[in-house]
Tab-separated table of C-alpha atoms in Angstrom:
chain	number	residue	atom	x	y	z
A	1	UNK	CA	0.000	0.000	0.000
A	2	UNK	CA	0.908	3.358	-1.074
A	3	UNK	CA	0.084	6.614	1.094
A	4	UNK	CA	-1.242	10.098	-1.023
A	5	UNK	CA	2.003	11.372	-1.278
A	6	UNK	CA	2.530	8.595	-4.095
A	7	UNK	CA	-0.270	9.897	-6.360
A	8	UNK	CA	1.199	11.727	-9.483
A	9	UNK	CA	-0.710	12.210	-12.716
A	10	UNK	CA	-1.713	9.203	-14.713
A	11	UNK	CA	-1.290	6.956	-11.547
A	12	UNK	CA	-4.251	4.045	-11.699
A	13	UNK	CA	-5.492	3.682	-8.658
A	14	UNK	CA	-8.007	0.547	-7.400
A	15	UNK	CA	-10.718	1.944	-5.624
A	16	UNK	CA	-13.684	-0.323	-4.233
A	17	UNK	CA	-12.464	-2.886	-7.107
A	18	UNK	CA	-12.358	-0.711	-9.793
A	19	UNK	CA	-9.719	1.270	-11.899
A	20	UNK	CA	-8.742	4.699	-11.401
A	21	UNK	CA	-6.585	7.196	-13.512
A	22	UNK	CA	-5.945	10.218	-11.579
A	23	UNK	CA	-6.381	12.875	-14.389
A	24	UNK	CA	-5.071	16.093	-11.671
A	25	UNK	CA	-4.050	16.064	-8.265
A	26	UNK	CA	-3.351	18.936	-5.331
A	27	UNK	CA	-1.815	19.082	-2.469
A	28	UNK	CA	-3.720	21.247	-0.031
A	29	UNK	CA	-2.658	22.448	3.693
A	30	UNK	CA	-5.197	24.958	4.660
A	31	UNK	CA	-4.487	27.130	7.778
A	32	UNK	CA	-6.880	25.209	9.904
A	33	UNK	CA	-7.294	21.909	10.178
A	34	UNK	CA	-5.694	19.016	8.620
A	35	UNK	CA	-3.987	18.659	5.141
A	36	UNK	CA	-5.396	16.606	2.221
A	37	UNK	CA	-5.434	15.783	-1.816
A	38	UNK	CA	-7.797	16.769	-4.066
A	39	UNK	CA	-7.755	14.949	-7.208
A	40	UNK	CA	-9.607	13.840	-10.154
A	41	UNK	CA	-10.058	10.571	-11.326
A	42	UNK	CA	-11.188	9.166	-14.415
A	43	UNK	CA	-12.584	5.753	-14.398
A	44	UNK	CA	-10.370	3.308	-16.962
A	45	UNK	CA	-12.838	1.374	-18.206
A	46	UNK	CA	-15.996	3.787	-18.515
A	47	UNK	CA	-14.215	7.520	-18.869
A	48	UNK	CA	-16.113	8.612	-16.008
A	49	UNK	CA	-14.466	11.229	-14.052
A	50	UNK	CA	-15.184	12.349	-10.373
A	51	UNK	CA	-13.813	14.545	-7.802
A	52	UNK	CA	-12.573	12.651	-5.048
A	53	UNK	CA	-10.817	14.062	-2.143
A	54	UNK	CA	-8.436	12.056	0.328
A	55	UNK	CA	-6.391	12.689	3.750
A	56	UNK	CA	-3.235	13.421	3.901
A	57	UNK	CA	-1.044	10.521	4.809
A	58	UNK	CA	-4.286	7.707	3.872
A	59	UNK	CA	-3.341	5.135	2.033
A	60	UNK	CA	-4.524	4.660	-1.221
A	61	UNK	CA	-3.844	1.041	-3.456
A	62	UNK	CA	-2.009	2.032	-6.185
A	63	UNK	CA	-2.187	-0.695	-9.662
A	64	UNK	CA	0.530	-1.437	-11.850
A	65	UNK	CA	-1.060	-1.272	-15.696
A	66	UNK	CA	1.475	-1.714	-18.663
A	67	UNK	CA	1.061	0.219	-21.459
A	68	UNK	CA	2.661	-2.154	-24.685
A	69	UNK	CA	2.924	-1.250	-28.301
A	70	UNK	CA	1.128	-3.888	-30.330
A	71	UNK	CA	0.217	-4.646	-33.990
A	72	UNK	CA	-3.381	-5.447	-34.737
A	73	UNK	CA	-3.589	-8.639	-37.384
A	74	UNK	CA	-7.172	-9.649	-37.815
A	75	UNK	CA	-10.654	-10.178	-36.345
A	76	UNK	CA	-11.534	-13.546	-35.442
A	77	UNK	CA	-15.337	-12.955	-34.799
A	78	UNK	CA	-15.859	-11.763	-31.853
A	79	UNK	CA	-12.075	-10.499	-30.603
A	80	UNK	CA	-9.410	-9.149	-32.032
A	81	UNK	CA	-5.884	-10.422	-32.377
A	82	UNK	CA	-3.076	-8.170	-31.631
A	83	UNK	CA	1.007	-9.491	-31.897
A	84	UNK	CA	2.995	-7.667	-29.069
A	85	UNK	CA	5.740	-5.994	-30.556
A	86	UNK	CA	8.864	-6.909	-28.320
A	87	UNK	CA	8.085	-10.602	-27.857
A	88	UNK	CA	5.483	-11.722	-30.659
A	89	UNK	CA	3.018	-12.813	-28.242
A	90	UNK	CA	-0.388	-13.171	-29.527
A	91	UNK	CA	-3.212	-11.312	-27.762
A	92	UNK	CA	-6.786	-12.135	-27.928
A	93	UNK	CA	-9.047	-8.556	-27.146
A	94	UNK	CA	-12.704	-8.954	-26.630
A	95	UNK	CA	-14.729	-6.965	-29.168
A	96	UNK	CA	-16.099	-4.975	-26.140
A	97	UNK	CA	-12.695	-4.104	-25.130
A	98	UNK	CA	-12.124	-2.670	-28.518
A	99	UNK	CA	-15.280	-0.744	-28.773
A	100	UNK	CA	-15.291	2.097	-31.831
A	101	UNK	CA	-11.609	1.724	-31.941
A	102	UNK	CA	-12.467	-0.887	-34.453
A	103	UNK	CA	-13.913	1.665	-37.365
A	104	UNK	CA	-10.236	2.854	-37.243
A	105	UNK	CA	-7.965	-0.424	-37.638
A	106	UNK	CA	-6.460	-1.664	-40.540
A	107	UNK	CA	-4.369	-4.571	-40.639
A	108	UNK	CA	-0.521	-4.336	-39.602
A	109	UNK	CA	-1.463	-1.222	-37.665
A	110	UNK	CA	0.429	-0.403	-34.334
A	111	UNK	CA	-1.648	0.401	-31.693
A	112	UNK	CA	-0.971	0.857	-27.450
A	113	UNK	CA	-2.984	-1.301	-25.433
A	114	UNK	CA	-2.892	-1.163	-21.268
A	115	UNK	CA	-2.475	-3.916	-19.337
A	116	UNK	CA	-3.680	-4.511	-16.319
A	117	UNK	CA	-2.297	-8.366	-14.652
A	118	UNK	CA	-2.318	-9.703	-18.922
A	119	UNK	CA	-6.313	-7.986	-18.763
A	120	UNK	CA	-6.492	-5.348	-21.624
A	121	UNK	CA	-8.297	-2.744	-20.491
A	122	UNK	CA	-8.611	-0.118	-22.968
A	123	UNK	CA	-6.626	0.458	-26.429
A	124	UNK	CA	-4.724	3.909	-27.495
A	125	UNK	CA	-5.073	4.675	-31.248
A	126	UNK	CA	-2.987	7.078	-32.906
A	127	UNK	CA	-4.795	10.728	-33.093
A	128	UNK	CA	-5.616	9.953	-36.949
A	129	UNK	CA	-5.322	7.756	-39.576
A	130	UNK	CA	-5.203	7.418	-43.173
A	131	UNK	CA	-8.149	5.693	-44.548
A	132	UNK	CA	-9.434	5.051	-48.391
A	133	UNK	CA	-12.671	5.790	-49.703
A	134	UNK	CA	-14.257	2.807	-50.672
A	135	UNK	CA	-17.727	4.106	-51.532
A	136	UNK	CA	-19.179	7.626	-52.132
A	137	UNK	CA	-21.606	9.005	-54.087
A	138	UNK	CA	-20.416	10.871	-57.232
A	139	UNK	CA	-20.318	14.504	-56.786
A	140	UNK	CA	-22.542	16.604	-59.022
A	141	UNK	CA	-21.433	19.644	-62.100
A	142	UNK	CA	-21.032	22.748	-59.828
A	143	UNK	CA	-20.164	21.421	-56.057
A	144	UNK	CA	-17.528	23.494	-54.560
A	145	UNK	CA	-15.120	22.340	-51.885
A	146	UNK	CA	-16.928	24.960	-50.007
A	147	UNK	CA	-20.436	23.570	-50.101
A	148	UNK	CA	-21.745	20.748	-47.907
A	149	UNK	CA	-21.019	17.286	-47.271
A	150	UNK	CA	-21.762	13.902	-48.264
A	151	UNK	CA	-21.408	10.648	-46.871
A	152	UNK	CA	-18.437	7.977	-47.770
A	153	UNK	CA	-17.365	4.184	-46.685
A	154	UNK	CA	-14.182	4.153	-45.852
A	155	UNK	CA	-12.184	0.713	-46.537
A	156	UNK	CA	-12.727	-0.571	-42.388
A	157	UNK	CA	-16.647	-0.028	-43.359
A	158	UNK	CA	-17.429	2.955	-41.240
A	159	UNK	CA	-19.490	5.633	-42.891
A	160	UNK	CA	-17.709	9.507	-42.321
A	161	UNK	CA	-18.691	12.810	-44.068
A	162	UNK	CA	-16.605	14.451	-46.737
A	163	UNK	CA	-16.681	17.451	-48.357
A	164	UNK	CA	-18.491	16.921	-52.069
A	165	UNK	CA	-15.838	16.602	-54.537
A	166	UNK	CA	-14.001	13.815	-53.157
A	167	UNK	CA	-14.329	10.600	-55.067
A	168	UNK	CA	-14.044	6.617	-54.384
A	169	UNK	CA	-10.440	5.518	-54.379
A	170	UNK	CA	-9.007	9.192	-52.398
A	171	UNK	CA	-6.888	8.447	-49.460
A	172	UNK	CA	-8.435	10.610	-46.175
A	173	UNK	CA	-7.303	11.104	-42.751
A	174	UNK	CA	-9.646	10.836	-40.402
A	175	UNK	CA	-10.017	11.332	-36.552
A	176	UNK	CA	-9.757	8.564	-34.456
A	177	UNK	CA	-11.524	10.162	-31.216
A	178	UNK	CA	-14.561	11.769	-33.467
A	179	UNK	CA	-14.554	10.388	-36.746
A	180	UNK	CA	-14.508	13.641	-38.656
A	181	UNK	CA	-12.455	14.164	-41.660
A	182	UNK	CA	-9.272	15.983	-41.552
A	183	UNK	CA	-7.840	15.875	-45.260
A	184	UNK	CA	-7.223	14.725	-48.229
A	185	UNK	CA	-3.846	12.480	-47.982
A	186	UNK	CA	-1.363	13.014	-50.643
């Protein structure tokens, strides 16, 4: 066991058998009274975050979770199978694990999954990616790159909007946290 003075940014913490990031922390001593932490924790599964506050010198249980680079190399139904990058160790990640990450892997790409005792418990992508157009509607005699938007596959088989005179076949880079389109990819 660990007391508060251990807690740092980005420290997981288990708390009533769950995960804990701690997103901020602060050390307060007020004049009166005695001194405590104030921090903010986000949940590592779920993203929830709360405010939680603790006393000085209490002792918190602080988790060890690995962060590994990994390469994703195909769905098998329903997981995905990821090679670990410094011992080629397969790893088997629930679909539910994955969540929307999925709409944003291609094969052979390298992604950061956390650990927590061989559990995954969340992947990192990278900010964006470079996807193709698979399927769009042709745009029509007069579009500008100004005007609105229409709606493409890209080659995973997630649908994102576009501006109108992109065509099947363009490379785009797209968003992994919100899906929007970023640019054209040259």
């Amino acid at each position: 066991m660990a007391s508060t003075a251990d807690i740092k940014n980005g420290v997981v913490l288990s708390i009533e058998g769950q995960l804990w990031s701690v997103v901020e922390f602060q050390h307060v001593k007020p004049g009166k009274g005695g001194a405590f932490v104030r921090t903010k924790l986000k949940n590592v599964l779920t993203g929830k975050v709360v405010d939680k506050t603790f006393n000085a010198g209490a002792k918190v249980d602080i988790q060890n979770v690995d962060r590994r680079d990994f390469t994703y190399l195909y769905n098998d139904g329903d997981s995905f199978v990821f090679m670990d990058m410094t011992d080629y160790d397969q790893l088997n990640v629930p679909a539910a694990t994955v969540g929307d990450a999925a709409n944003f892997m291609l094969e052979n790409q390298q992604v950061t999954i956390a650990l927590h005792d061989g559990t995954p418990l969340y992947l990192d992508l990278p900010a964006s990616v470079v996807l193709e157009i698979t399927y769009t509607e042709p745009g029509l005699q007069g579009d500008r790159s100004s005007a609105g938007t229409k709606a493409a596959t890209v080659e995973t088989g997630y649908e994102i909007q576009v501006p109108l005179f992109l065509e099947t076949g363009t490379k785009v880079k797209v968003d992994t946290r919100t899906g929007d389109y970023l640019g054209r990819e040259k």
